[in-house]
Amino acid sequence: MPARKRTPGIVLSGGGMRGAYEAGVVAGVMQVLGRKADDAPLFRVMAGTSVGAINAAFLASRSERGDHGAEELLEFWRSLRLETHAKLRLLGLMRLPKVVTGLFRSGTPSVPPGVSLLDTRELEKLVAKAVDFERIRDNVREGRVNALLIAALHVVSGQTTVFAEIAPGARYVPSTSGMRVARVEPISIDHVLASAAIPLLFPTRRVGERFYCDGGLRFNTPIAPAIRAGADPLLVISVSHRASADELQVLEREHDEAEGMELGPMFLVGKLLNALLLDPVKHDLQVLARLNDLVEVLENTLTEEEYERVQEVLVRTRGTGYRRLQTLVFSPSEDIGRLAGEHLRTVQRADELNPVLERFLARASVEGMSQEADWASYLLFDGGFAERLIDLGRRDALRRADEITAVFAER
């Protein structure tokens, strides 16, 4: 079969403050490849959900640079401050128990518009300052970016919407499954903030006439849209740690100990967010591996004419054929929830928080309980915590320098 043109892409998962880990991995990849500002852009397709949407939009806005402004992205994360970017809304705090109880009873991920724990205005200003959406327009128009794909959840229908900004002449084939809908239009700050609107933490966002919230509720790692935009090879960054057998044993003991504790709203919110933002990337990658194996068998056993007939059927039924895809996947080598708990206790000992925020976060971090530290990790908008995650992401990338070079080095 004829060789295809390489169109490198990146897929970035959602997970609140854990997005700093993604930034660290990207910086590590650029370091390994020795990318410079005057090189051609590495990634041509960017897809993101939730905080991954913010990172993806940032990279797209710097695609006139060969390093996508990776070091600038690190500075964005380092600039976060708890006192400024994690301001609690008293009304949201008062309504929290009722909202959480209702969510558990109804089993639906939707949250009434306007209900949020955090005042997000300063965070929104920071995103608006960091991401130049006019520059994204230019990079897409000039073909430096083939596609920027942002996933968000339509609140009323519960259906995932993939917002897609596509370069002239680039090909994007939306899914025909009915599980997701595509809207091809220029990406704005409203799209990005809608994708990042984690229920309970952030208010839902209006895009046009519709309300949207965090795309991670249904689609936390948008691999399929990136593939449908022609990405290959593909860098996938998840923010979910894969626990070892020993770590799972520790977690089981902690769960047993928690059975005797009084489980208040903060514990329930942590459980709720962990469930809602459950990352199915492992399953998606298993499916992708099986498809790669299937395509290899078809290529090696069918004649060219027979292979084309199979692809024609696939195009007719799903909009596009199957192809082998090279992927490189990163996930944190350490438990980010535990890192969040450790950092939170350090901040509390330093007496750096106002009393209300200190009490709130203290309830979200029980000594030794990684689940509730997981909850804290979503909103620890703190430059010191970001630095720990950046360092972890960079180290994870540098440890796999040979793999990065094999997949993404210029050929």
mmCIF file of C-alpha atoms in Angstrom:
data_model
loop_
_atom_site.group_PDB
_atom_site.id
_atom_site.type_symbol
_atom_site.label_atom_id
_atom_site.label_comp_id
_atom_site.label_asym_id
_atom_site.label_seq_id
_atom_site.Cartn_x
_atom_site.Cartn_y
_atom_site.Cartn_z
ATOM 1 C CA MET A 1 0.000 0.000 0.000
ATOM 2 C CA PRO A 2 1.313 3.532 -0.778
ATOM 3 C CA ALA A 3 2.829 5.475 2.102
ATOM 4 C CA ARG A 4 0.647 8.218 3.574
ATOM 5 C CA LYS A 5 1.769 11.740 4.304
ATOM 6 C CA ARG A 6 2.556 12.206 8.000
ATOM 7 C CA THR A 7 0.169 14.498 9.861
ATOM 8 C CA PRO A 8 1.269 14.430 13.521
ATOM 9 C CA GLY A 9 -1.458 15.094 16.059
ATOM 10 C CA ILE A 10 -1.865 15.473 19.805
ATOM 11 C CA VAL A 11 -4.814 14.505 22.026
ATOM 12 C CA LEU A 12 -5.096 16.076 25.484
ATOM 13 C CA SER A 13 -7.358 14.755 28.242
ATOM 14 C CA GLY A 14 -9.385 16.690 30.792
ATOM 15 C CA GLY A 15 -8.766 16.836 34.523
ATOM 16 C CA GLY A 16 -8.628 20.330 35.997
ATOM 17 C CA MET A 17 -5.256 21.315 37.406
ATOM 18 C CA ARG A 18 -3.799 18.055 36.081
ATOM 19 C CA GLY A 19 -3.419 19.853 32.759
ATOM 20 C CA ALA A 20 -0.059 21.070 34.064
ATOM 21 C CA TYR A 21 1.161 17.473 33.682
ATOM 22 C CA GLU A 22 0.232 17.609 29.983
ATOM 23 C CA ALA A 23 2.207 20.831 29.601
ATOM 24 C CA GLY A 24 5.214 19.130 31.189
ATOM 25 C CA VAL A 25 5.009 16.194 28.776
ATOM 26 C CA VAL A 26 4.756 18.532 25.775
ATOM 27 C CA ALA A 27 7.796 20.493 26.982
ATOM 28 C CA GLY A 28 9.694 17.225 27.443
ATOM 29 C CA VAL A 29 8.806 16.079 23.920
ATOM 30 C CA MET A 30 10.053 19.372 22.478
ATOM 31 C CA GLN A 31 13.253 19.050 24.511
ATOM 32 C CA VAL A 32 13.895 15.496 23.277
ATOM 33 C CA LEU A 33 13.321 16.488 19.643
ATOM 34 C CA GLY A 34 15.358 19.688 19.986
ATOM 35 C CA ARG A 35 12.502 21.733 18.529
ATOM 36 C CA LYS A 36 13.220 25.415 17.892
ATOM 37 C CA ALA A 37 10.933 28.371 17.290
ATOM 38 C CA ASP A 38 11.901 28.666 13.613
ATOM 39 C CA ASP A 39 11.190 24.982 12.842
ATOM 40 C CA ALA A 40 7.968 23.915 11.131
ATOM 41 C CA PRO A 41 5.201 23.079 13.643
ATOM 42 C CA LEU A 42 5.363 19.564 15.063
ATOM 43 C CA PHE A 43 1.617 18.991 15.484
ATOM 44 C CA ARG A 44 -0.901 19.633 12.711
ATOM 45 C CA VAL A 45 -3.980 18.292 14.501
ATOM 46 C CA MET A 46 -4.832 19.256 18.096
ATOM 47 C CA ALA A 47 -7.737 17.743 20.025
ATOM 48 C CA GLY A 48 -8.643 18.429 23.632
ATOM 49 C CA THR A 49 -11.336 18.112 26.239
ATOM 50 C CA SER A 50 -11.795 20.256 29.349
ATOM 51 C CA VAL A 51 -8.400 21.525 30.498
ATOM 52 C CA GLY A 52 -6.991 19.654 27.511
ATOM 53 C CA ALA A 53 -9.020 22.048 25.353
ATOM 54 C CA ILE A 54 -7.187 24.992 26.922
ATOM 55 C CA ASN A 55 -3.820 23.355 26.266
ATOM 56 C CA ALA A 56 -4.808 22.361 22.712
ATOM 57 C CA ALA A 57 -5.982 25.887 21.892
ATOM 58 C CA PHE A 58 -2.748 27.310 23.298
ATOM 59 C CA LEU A 59 -0.625 24.992 21.133
ATOM 60 C CA ALA A 60 -2.710 25.855 18.061
ATOM 61 C CA SER A 61 -2.238 29.559 18.763
ATOM 62 C CA ARG A 62 1.553 29.056 18.734
ATOM 63 C CA SER A 63 1.735 26.842 15.640
ATOM 64 C CA GLU A 64 3.795 29.369 13.719
ATOM 65 C CA ARG A 65 6.572 28.099 16.026
ATOM 66 C CA GLY A 66 8.234 24.716 15.777
ATOM 67 C CA ASP A 67 8.051 24.254 19.556
ATOM 68 C CA HIS A 68 4.426 25.465 19.824
ATOM 69 C CA GLY A 69 5.472 27.857 22.589
ATOM 70 C CA ALA A 70 5.828 24.951 25.031
ATOM 71 C CA GLU A 71 7.850 26.948 27.557
ATOM 72 C CA GLU A 72 5.246 29.743 27.481
ATOM 73 C CA LEU A 73 2.578 27.162 28.277
ATOM 74 C CA LEU A 74 4.553 26.182 31.371
ATOM 75 C CA GLU A 75 4.543 29.820 32.482
ATOM 76 C CA PHE A 76 0.764 29.918 32.098
ATOM 77 C CA TRP A 77 0.463 27.075 34.599
ATOM 78 C CA ARG A 78 3.091 28.464 36.941
ATOM 79 C CA SER A 79 1.227 31.788 37.127
ATOM 80 C CA LEU A 80 -1.826 30.267 38.853
ATOM 81 C CA ARG A 81 -2.559 31.338 42.435
ATOM 82 C CA LEU A 82 -5.050 29.802 44.853
ATOM 83 C CA GLU A 83 -6.115 33.148 46.276
ATOM 84 C CA THR A 84 -6.783 34.560 42.803
ATOM 85 C CA HIS A 85 -7.915 31.666 40.625
ATOM 86 C CA ALA A 86 -9.761 29.471 43.154
ATOM 87 C CA LYS A 87 -12.110 31.982 44.755
ATOM 88 C CA LEU A 88 -15.078 30.289 46.381
ATOM 89 C CA ARG A 89 -18.620 31.420 45.666
ATOM 90 C CA LEU A 90 -20.587 31.445 48.918
ATOM 91 C CA LEU A 91 -23.890 30.706 47.167
ATOM 92 C CA GLY A 92 -22.389 27.740 45.354
ATOM 93 C CA LEU A 93 -20.933 26.416 48.603
ATOM 94 C CA MET A 94 -24.302 26.707 50.346
ATOM 95 C CA ARG A 95 -26.082 24.856 47.529
ATOM 96 C CA LEU A 96 -23.437 22.122 47.264
ATOM 97 C CA PRO A 97 -25.034 19.435 49.517
ATOM 98 C CA LYS A 98 -28.403 19.719 47.766
ATOM 99 C CA VAL A 99 -26.880 19.620 44.291
ATOM 100 C CA VAL A 100 -24.638 16.635 45.065
ATOM 101 C CA THR A 101 -27.496 14.667 46.628
ATOM 102 C CA GLY A 102 -29.667 15.396 43.607
ATOM 103 C CA LEU A 103 -26.975 14.289 41.199
ATOM 104 C CA PHE A 104 -26.516 10.958 42.968
ATOM 105 C CA ARG A 105 -30.270 10.341 43.026
ATOM 106 C CA SER A 106 -30.878 11.283 39.396
ATOM 107 C CA GLY A 107 -27.712 9.763 37.955
ATOM 108 C CA THR A 108 -27.411 12.614 35.454
ATOM 109 C CA PRO A 109 -24.242 14.667 35.019
ATOM 110 C CA SER A 110 -26.062 17.934 34.299
ATOM 111 C CA VAL A 111 -25.859 20.761 36.816
ATOM 112 C CA PRO A 112 -28.263 23.708 36.940
ATOM 113 C CA PRO A 113 -26.832 26.743 35.083
ATOM 114 C CA GLY A 114 -25.172 29.194 37.427
ATOM 115 C CA VAL A 115 -24.354 26.621 40.128
ATOM 116 C CA SER A 116 -20.609 26.546 40.760
ATOM 117 C CA LEU A 117 -18.201 26.466 43.667
ATOM 118 C CA LEU A 118 -15.659 28.785 42.091
ATOM 119 C CA ASP A 119 -15.683 32.340 40.847
ATOM 120 C CA THR A 120 -13.957 31.751 37.509
ATOM 121 C CA ARG A 121 -13.637 35.327 36.250
ATOM 122 C CA GLU A 122 -9.909 35.685 36.943
ATOM 123 C CA LEU A 123 -9.181 32.267 35.457
ATOM 124 C CA GLU A 124 -11.128 33.209 32.336
ATOM 125 C CA LYS A 125 -9.095 36.421 32.024
ATOM 126 C CA LEU A 126 -5.898 34.388 32.270
ATOM 127 C CA VAL A 127 -7.019 32.027 29.484
ATOM 128 C CA ALA A 128 -8.090 34.959 27.299
ATOM 129 C CA LYS A 129 -4.669 36.552 27.753
ATOM 130 C CA ALA A 130 -2.735 33.321 27.110
ATOM 131 C CA VAL A 131 -4.605 32.045 24.038
ATOM 132 C CA ASP A 132 -4.665 34.301 20.980
ATOM 133 C CA PHE A 133 -7.722 33.125 19.042
ATOM 134 C CA GLU A 134 -7.011 35.454 16.110
ATOM 135 C CA ARG A 135 -3.631 33.781 15.786
ATOM 136 C CA ILE A 136 -5.430 30.422 15.696
ATOM 137 C CA ARG A 137 -7.480 31.802 12.754
ATOM 138 C CA ASP A 138 -4.254 32.762 10.981
ATOM 139 C CA ASN A 139 -2.555 29.418 11.633
ATOM 140 C CA VAL A 140 -5.589 27.484 10.383
ATOM 141 C CA ARG A 141 -6.026 29.711 7.329
ATOM 142 C CA GLU A 142 -2.328 29.391 6.428
ATOM 143 C CA GLY A 143 -2.425 25.593 6.853
ATOM 144 C CA ARG A 144 -0.042 25.448 9.797
ATOM 145 C CA VAL A 145 -2.915 23.813 11.719
ATOM 146 C CA ASN A 146 -5.058 21.249 9.886
ATOM 147 C CA ALA A 147 -7.615 20.928 12.665
ATOM 148 C CA LEU A 148 -8.376 22.162 16.170
ATOM 149 C CA LEU A 149 -10.990 19.941 17.822
ATOM 150 C CA ILE A 150 -12.719 20.787 21.109
ATOM 151 C CA ALA A 151 -15.228 18.458 22.826
ATOM 152 C CA ALA A 152 -18.017 19.760 25.075
ATOM 153 C CA LEU A 153 -21.245 18.312 26.467
ATOM 154 C CA HIS A 154 -24.566 19.856 25.419
ATOM 155 C CA VAL A 155 -26.373 20.239 28.742
ATOM 156 C CA VAL A 156 -29.960 19.741 27.512
ATOM 157 C CA SER A 157 -29.455 16.681 25.280
ATOM 158 C CA GLY A 158 -26.493 15.134 27.105
ATOM 159 C CA GLN A 159 -24.819 14.676 23.722
ATOM 160 C CA THR A 160 -21.152 15.329 23.072
ATOM 161 C CA THR A 161 -20.456 18.056 20.537
ATOM 162 C CA VAL A 162 -17.088 18.198 18.788
ATOM 163 C CA PHE A 163 -16.383 21.773 17.713
ATOM 164 C CA ALA A 164 -13.956 21.720 14.802
ATOM 165 C CA GLU A 165 -11.982 24.476 13.125
ATOM 166 C CA ILE A 166 -10.598 23.021 9.896
ATOM 167 C CA ALA A 167 -8.000 24.399 7.484
ATOM 168 C CA PRO A 168 -8.939 24.984 3.829
ATOM 169 C CA GLY A 169 -8.339 21.762 1.934
ATOM 170 C CA ALA A 170 -7.932 19.654 5.096
ATOM 171 C CA ARG A 171 -10.236 16.674 5.515
ATOM 172 C CA TYR A 172 -12.329 15.995 8.606
ATOM 173 C CA VAL A 173 -14.938 13.224 8.561
ATOM 174 C CA PRO A 174 -17.325 13.516 11.541
ATOM 175 C CA SER A 175 -18.640 10.396 13.232
ATOM 176 C CA THR A 176 -21.924 9.021 11.893
ATOM 177 C CA SER A 177 -22.687 6.941 14.997
ATOM 178 C CA GLY A 178 -25.109 9.436 16.552
ATOM 179 C CA MET A 179 -23.189 9.359 19.843
ATOM 180 C CA ARG A 180 -21.489 12.634 18.943
ATOM 181 C CA VAL A 181 -22.293 15.569 16.705
ATOM 182 C CA ALA A 182 -19.814 17.845 14.954
ATOM 183 C CA ARG A 183 -19.993 21.595 14.452
ATOM 184 C CA VAL A 184 -17.421 23.023 12.059
ATOM 185 C CA GLU A 185 -16.877 26.663 13.023
ATOM 186 C CA PRO A 186 -14.170 29.013 14.298
ATOM 187 C CA ILE A 187 -13.096 28.152 17.844
ATOM 188 C CA SER A 188 -13.488 30.969 20.373
ATOM 189 C CA ILE A 189 -12.842 31.349 24.071
ATOM 190 C CA ASP A 190 -16.492 30.382 24.672
ATOM 191 C CA HIS A 191 -15.911 26.945 23.129
ATOM 192 C CA VAL A 192 -12.787 26.366 25.212
ATOM 193 C CA LEU A 193 -14.320 27.533 28.501
ATOM 194 C CA ALA A 194 -17.448 25.465 27.831
ATOM 195 C CA SER A 195 -15.321 22.359 27.357
ATOM 196 C CA ALA A 196 -13.513 23.150 30.626
ATOM 197 C CA ALA A 197 -16.662 23.817 32.692
ATOM 198 C CA ILE A 198 -16.345 20.955 35.202
ATOM 199 C CA PRO A 199 -19.772 20.500 36.847
ATOM 200 C CA LEU A 200 -19.979 21.870 40.392
ATOM 201 C CA LEU A 201 -16.646 23.679 40.049
ATOM 202 C CA PHE A 202 -17.351 25.950 37.070
ATOM 203 C CA PRO A 203 -20.602 27.399 35.679
ATOM 204 C CA THR A 204 -21.996 26.048 32.411
ATOM 205 C CA ARG A 205 -21.188 28.165 29.356
ATOM 206 C CA ARG A 206 -23.301 29.397 26.467
ATOM 207 C CA VAL A 207 -22.041 28.817 22.922
ATOM 208 C CA GLY A 208 -24.461 30.456 20.550
ATOM 209 C CA GLU A 209 -27.932 29.660 21.857
ATOM 210 C CA ARG A 210 -27.001 26.483 23.758
ATOM 211 C CA PHE A 211 -25.468 25.704 27.126
ATOM 212 C CA TYR A 212 -22.464 23.386 27.357
ATOM 213 C CA CYS A 213 -20.296 21.962 30.110
ATOM 214 C CA ASP A 214 -17.212 19.790 30.504
ATOM 215 C CA GLY A 215 -16.698 17.500 27.519
ATOM 216 C CA GLY A 216 -14.918 15.004 29.762
ATOM 217 C CA LEU A 217 -18.256 13.797 31.113
ATOM 218 C CA ARG A 218 -18.730 11.700 27.990
ATOM 219 C CA PHE A 219 -15.493 12.028 26.040
ATOM 220 C CA ASN A 220 -12.458 12.761 28.170
ATOM 221 C CA THR A 221 -9.791 11.793 25.634
ATOM 222 C CA PRO A 222 -10.990 12.680 22.104
ATOM 223 C CA ILE A 223 -8.894 10.247 20.080
ATOM 224 C CA ALA A 224 -11.504 9.456 17.414
ATOM 225 C CA PRO A 225 -11.967 13.048 16.154
ATOM 226 C CA ALA A 226 -8.195 13.444 15.805
ATOM 227 C CA ILE A 227 -8.046 10.252 13.739
ATOM 228 C CA ARG A 228 -10.971 11.452 11.614
ATOM 229 C CA ALA A 229 -9.012 14.656 10.974
ATOM 230 C CA GLY A 230 -6.181 12.549 9.543
ATOM 231 C CA ALA A 231 -3.751 12.612 12.482
ATOM 232 C CA ASP A 232 -0.923 10.070 12.272
ATOM 233 C CA PRO A 233 1.245 9.609 14.281
ATOM 234 C CA LEU A 234 -0.630 10.581 17.412
ATOM 235 C CA LEU A 235 0.592 11.686 20.849
ATOM 236 C CA VAL A 236 -2.045 10.932 23.500
ATOM 237 C CA ILE A 237 -1.674 12.384 27.002
ATOM 238 C CA SER A 238 -3.930 11.074 29.756
ATOM 239 C CA VAL A 239 -3.898 12.529 33.268
ATOM 240 C CA SER A 240 -5.042 9.315 34.982
ATOM 241 C CA HIS A 241 -2.374 7.322 36.799
ATOM 242 C CA ARG A 242 -2.372 3.564 36.165
ATOM 243 C CA ALA A 243 -2.058 2.073 39.641
ATOM 244 C CA SER A 244 0.338 -0.823 40.214
ATOM 245 C CA ALA A 245 -0.693 -3.967 42.094
ATOM 246 C CA ASP A 246 0.936 -2.660 45.287
ATOM 247 C CA GLU A 247 -0.829 0.692 44.943
ATOM 248 C CA LEU A 248 -4.150 -1.072 44.457
ATOM 249 C CA GLN A 249 -3.621 -2.986 47.709
ATOM 250 C CA VAL A 250 -2.997 0.280 49.573
ATOM 251 C CA LEU A 251 -6.135 1.775 48.039
ATOM 252 C CA GLU A 252 -8.166 -1.236 49.108
ATOM 253 C CA ARG A 253 -6.999 -0.829 52.717
ATOM 254 C CA GLU A 254 -7.882 2.867 52.620
ATOM 255 C CA HIS A 255 -11.330 2.040 51.278
ATOM 256 C CA ASP A 256 -11.872 -0.388 54.149
ATOM 257 C CA GLU A 257 -10.845 2.284 56.657
ATOM 258 C CA ALA A 258 -13.162 4.811 55.022
ATOM 259 C CA GLU A 259 -16.175 2.557 55.613
ATOM 260 C CA GLY A 260 -16.201 3.628 59.246
ATOM 261 C CA MET A 261 -15.950 7.338 58.486
ATOM 262 C CA GLU A 262 -18.751 9.846 58.141
ATOM 263 C CA LEU A 263 -18.874 10.661 54.434
ATOM 264 C CA GLY A 264 -19.783 14.307 53.962
ATOM 265 C CA PRO A 265 -20.498 16.332 50.810
ATOM 266 C CA MET A 266 -16.815 16.816 49.947
ATOM 267 C CA PHE A 267 -16.169 13.076 49.861
ATOM 268 C CA LEU A 268 -19.267 12.594 47.688
ATOM 269 C CA VAL A 269 -18.218 15.357 45.311
ATOM 270 C CA GLY A 270 -14.833 13.699 44.929
ATOM 271 C CA LYS A 271 -16.458 10.375 44.148
ATOM 272 C CA LEU A 272 -18.850 12.045 41.735
ATOM 273 C CA LEU A 273 -16.119 13.828 39.787
ATOM 274 C CA ASN A 274 -13.936 10.730 39.646
ATOM 275 C CA ALA A 275 -16.891 8.789 38.221
ATOM 276 C CA LEU A 276 -18.012 11.490 35.782
ATOM 277 C CA LEU A 277 -14.515 12.152 34.469
ATOM 278 C CA LEU A 278 -13.581 8.463 34.265
ATOM 279 C CA ASP A 279 -11.064 8.186 31.443
ATOM 280 C CA PRO A 280 -11.810 5.304 29.019
ATOM 281 C CA VAL A 281 -8.574 5.880 27.104
ATOM 282 C CA LYS A 282 -7.283 2.387 27.950
ATOM 283 C CA HIS A 283 -10.317 0.818 26.265
ATOM 284 C CA ASP A 284 -10.038 3.189 23.284
ATOM 285 C CA LEU A 285 -6.402 2.246 22.782
ATOM 286 C CA GLN A 286 -7.218 -1.470 23.007
ATOM 287 C CA VAL A 287 -9.798 -1.001 20.247
ATOM 288 C CA LEU A 288 -7.255 0.951 18.203
ATOM 289 C CA ALA A 289 -4.679 -1.827 18.600
ATOM 290 C CA ARG A 290 -7.203 -4.416 17.398
ATOM 291 C CA LEU A 291 -8.032 -2.259 14.370
ATOM 292 C CA ASN A 292 -4.329 -1.875 13.578
ATOM 293 C CA ASP A 293 -3.986 -5.670 13.665
ATOM 294 C CA LEU A 294 -7.059 -6.085 11.463
ATOM 295 C CA VAL A 295 -5.818 -3.591 8.860
ATOM 296 C CA GLU A 296 -2.409 -5.276 8.777
ATOM 297 C CA VAL A 297 -4.037 -8.658 8.088
ATOM 298 C CA LEU A 298 -6.247 -7.175 5.369
ATOM 299 C CA GLU A 299 -3.286 -5.447 3.714
ATOM 300 C CA ASN A 300 -1.233 -8.648 3.746
ATOM 301 C CA THR A 301 -3.943 -11.072 2.575
ATOM 302 C CA LEU A 302 -6.202 -9.165 0.166
ATOM 303 C CA THR A 303 -5.420 -8.024 -3.320
ATOM 304 C CA GLU A 304 -5.349 -4.268 -3.850
ATOM 305 C CA GLU A 305 -8.773 -4.444 -5.524
ATOM 306 C CA GLU A 306 -10.281 -6.482 -2.672
ATOM 307 C CA TYR A 307 -8.807 -4.135 -0.104
ATOM 308 C CA GLU A 308 -10.305 -1.125 -1.879
ATOM 309 C CA ARG A 309 -13.734 -2.804 -1.876
ATOM 310 C CA VAL A 310 -13.523 -3.305 1.906
ATOM 311 C CA GLN A 311 -12.562 0.336 2.372
ATOM 312 C CA GLU A 312 -15.463 1.449 0.159
ATOM 313 C CA VAL A 313 -17.904 -0.403 2.413
ATOM 314 C CA LEU A 314 -16.378 1.234 5.492
ATOM 315 C CA VAL A 315 -16.596 4.685 3.913
ATOM 316 C CA ARG A 316 -20.230 4.068 3.009
ATOM 317 C CA THR A 317 -21.187 2.883 6.506
ATOM 318 C CA ARG A 318 -19.000 5.009 8.809
ATOM 319 C CA GLY A 319 -17.804 7.876 6.661
ATOM 320 C CA THR A 320 -14.144 6.823 6.505
ATOM 321 C CA GLY A 321 -12.055 3.690 6.143
ATOM 322 C CA TYR A 322 -9.683 2.027 8.585
ATOM 323 C CA ARG A 323 -5.955 2.678 8.556
ATOM 324 C CA ARG A 324 -3.013 1.712 10.677
ATOM 325 C CA LEU A 325 -2.129 4.399 13.177
ATOM 326 C CA GLN A 326 1.053 4.969 15.164
ATOM 327 C CA THR A 327 0.427 6.200 18.715
ATOM 328 C CA LEU A 328 2.536 7.198 21.697
ATOM 329 C CA VAL A 329 0.628 7.360 24.976
ATOM 330 C CA PHE A 330 1.624 9.069 28.216
ATOM 331 C CA SER A 331 -0.014 8.852 31.624
ATOM 332 C CA PRO A 332 1.391 9.983 34.988
ATOM 333 C CA SER A 333 3.953 7.629 36.504
ATOM 334 C CA GLU A 334 2.879 8.845 39.958
ATOM 335 C CA ASP A 335 -0.532 9.263 41.594
ATOM 336 C CA ILE A 336 -1.450 12.919 41.038
ATOM 337 C CA GLY A 337 -4.086 12.687 43.767
ATOM 338 C CA ARG A 338 -1.420 11.858 46.320
ATOM 339 C CA LEU A 339 0.817 14.639 45.022
ATOM 340 C CA ALA A 340 -2.120 17.021 45.455
ATOM 341 C CA GLY A 341 -2.632 15.883 49.035
ATOM 342 C CA GLU A 342 1.051 16.324 49.852
ATOM 343 C CA HIS A 343 1.165 19.790 48.314
ATOM 344 C CA LEU A 344 -2.047 20.877 49.989
ATOM 345 C CA ARG A 345 -0.741 19.927 53.411
ATOM 346 C CA THR A 346 2.474 21.851 52.685
ATOM 347 C CA VAL A 347 0.488 24.960 51.772
ATOM 348 C CA GLN A 348 -1.696 24.623 54.863
ATOM 349 C CA ARG A 349 1.326 24.325 57.158
ATOM 350 C CA ALA A 350 2.755 27.473 55.588
ATOM 351 C CA ASP A 351 -0.439 29.333 56.558
ATOM 352 C CA GLU A 352 -0.779 30.747 53.036
ATOM 353 C CA LEU A 353 -4.564 30.483 52.686
ATOM 354 C CA ASN A 354 -7.433 32.621 53.844
ATOM 355 C CA PRO A 355 -9.540 30.883 56.556
ATOM 356 C CA VAL A 356 -12.517 30.026 54.312
ATOM 357 C CA LEU A 357 -10.416 28.493 51.538
ATOM 358 C CA GLU A 358 -8.219 26.692 54.067
ATOM 359 C CA ARG A 359 -11.207 25.059 55.762
ATOM 360 C CA PHE A 360 -12.768 24.095 52.443
ATOM 361 C CA LEU A 361 -9.619 22.469 51.071
ATOM 362 C CA ALA A 362 -8.821 20.810 54.390
ATOM 363 C CA ARG A 363 -12.116 18.936 54.174
ATOM 364 C CA ALA A 364 -11.198 17.871 50.638
ATOM 365 C CA SER A 365 -7.925 16.319 51.753
ATOM 366 C CA VAL A 366 -8.052 13.619 54.395
ATOM 367 C CA GLU A 367 -4.645 12.346 55.511
ATOM 368 C CA GLY A 368 -3.711 9.319 53.413
ATOM 369 C CA MET A 369 -6.932 9.255 51.365
ATOM 370 C CA SER A 370 -6.012 9.645 47.696
ATOM 371 C CA GLN A 371 -9.658 9.799 46.571
ATOM 372 C CA GLU A 372 -10.335 13.075 48.303
ATOM 373 C CA ALA A 373 -6.920 14.357 47.303
ATOM 374 C CA ASP A 374 -8.046 13.537 43.758
ATOM 375 C CA TRP A 375 -10.893 15.972 44.302
ATOM 376 C CA ALA A 376 -8.474 18.594 45.609
ATOM 377 C CA SER A 377 -6.257 18.118 42.559
ATOM 378 C CA TYR A 378 -8.988 19.432 40.285
ATOM 379 C CA LEU A 379 -8.939 22.865 41.912
ATOM 380 C CA LEU A 380 -5.454 23.336 43.349
ATOM 381 C CA PHE A 381 -4.845 26.313 41.058
ATOM 382 C CA ASP A 382 -1.436 26.944 42.528
ATOM 383 C CA GLY A 383 1.840 27.575 40.736
ATOM 384 C CA GLY A 384 3.772 25.454 43.221
ATOM 385 C CA PHE A 385 1.549 22.443 42.561
ATOM 386 C CA ALA A 386 1.760 23.129 38.830
ATOM 387 C CA GLU A 387 5.555 22.999 39.088
ATOM 388 C CA ARG A 388 5.383 19.506 40.609
ATOM 389 C CA LEU A 389 3.121 18.296 37.804
ATOM 390 C CA ILE A 390 5.231 19.962 35.113
ATOM 391 C CA ASP A 391 8.326 18.271 36.521
ATOM 392 C CA LEU A 392 6.541 14.899 36.576
ATOM 393 C CA GLY A 393 5.389 15.287 32.968
ATOM 394 C CA ARG A 394 8.816 16.335 31.725
ATOM 395 C CA ARG A 395 10.508 13.446 33.563
ATOM 396 C CA ASP A 396 8.001 10.969 32.124
ATOM 397 C CA ALA A 397 8.792 12.278 28.627
ATOM 398 C CA LEU A 398 12.575 12.288 29.035
ATOM 399 C CA ARG A 399 12.488 8.685 30.277
ATOM 400 C CA ARG A 400 10.966 7.711 26.931
ATOM 401 C CA ALA A 401 13.224 9.776 24.702
ATOM 402 C CA ASP A 402 13.965 6.861 22.367
ATOM 403 C CA GLU A 403 10.262 6.234 21.739
ATOM 404 C CA ILE A 404 9.586 9.930 21.132
ATOM 405 C CA THR A 405 12.439 10.118 18.639
ATOM 406 C CA ALA A 406 11.315 6.954 16.846
ATOM 407 C CA VAL A 407 7.759 8.236 16.393
ATOM 408 C CA PHE A 408 8.098 11.998 15.926
ATOM 409 C CA ALA A 409 11.618 12.786 14.671
ATOM 410 C CA GLU A 410 11.779 14.278 11.157
ATOM 411 C CA ARG A 411 12.318 11.676 8.448
#
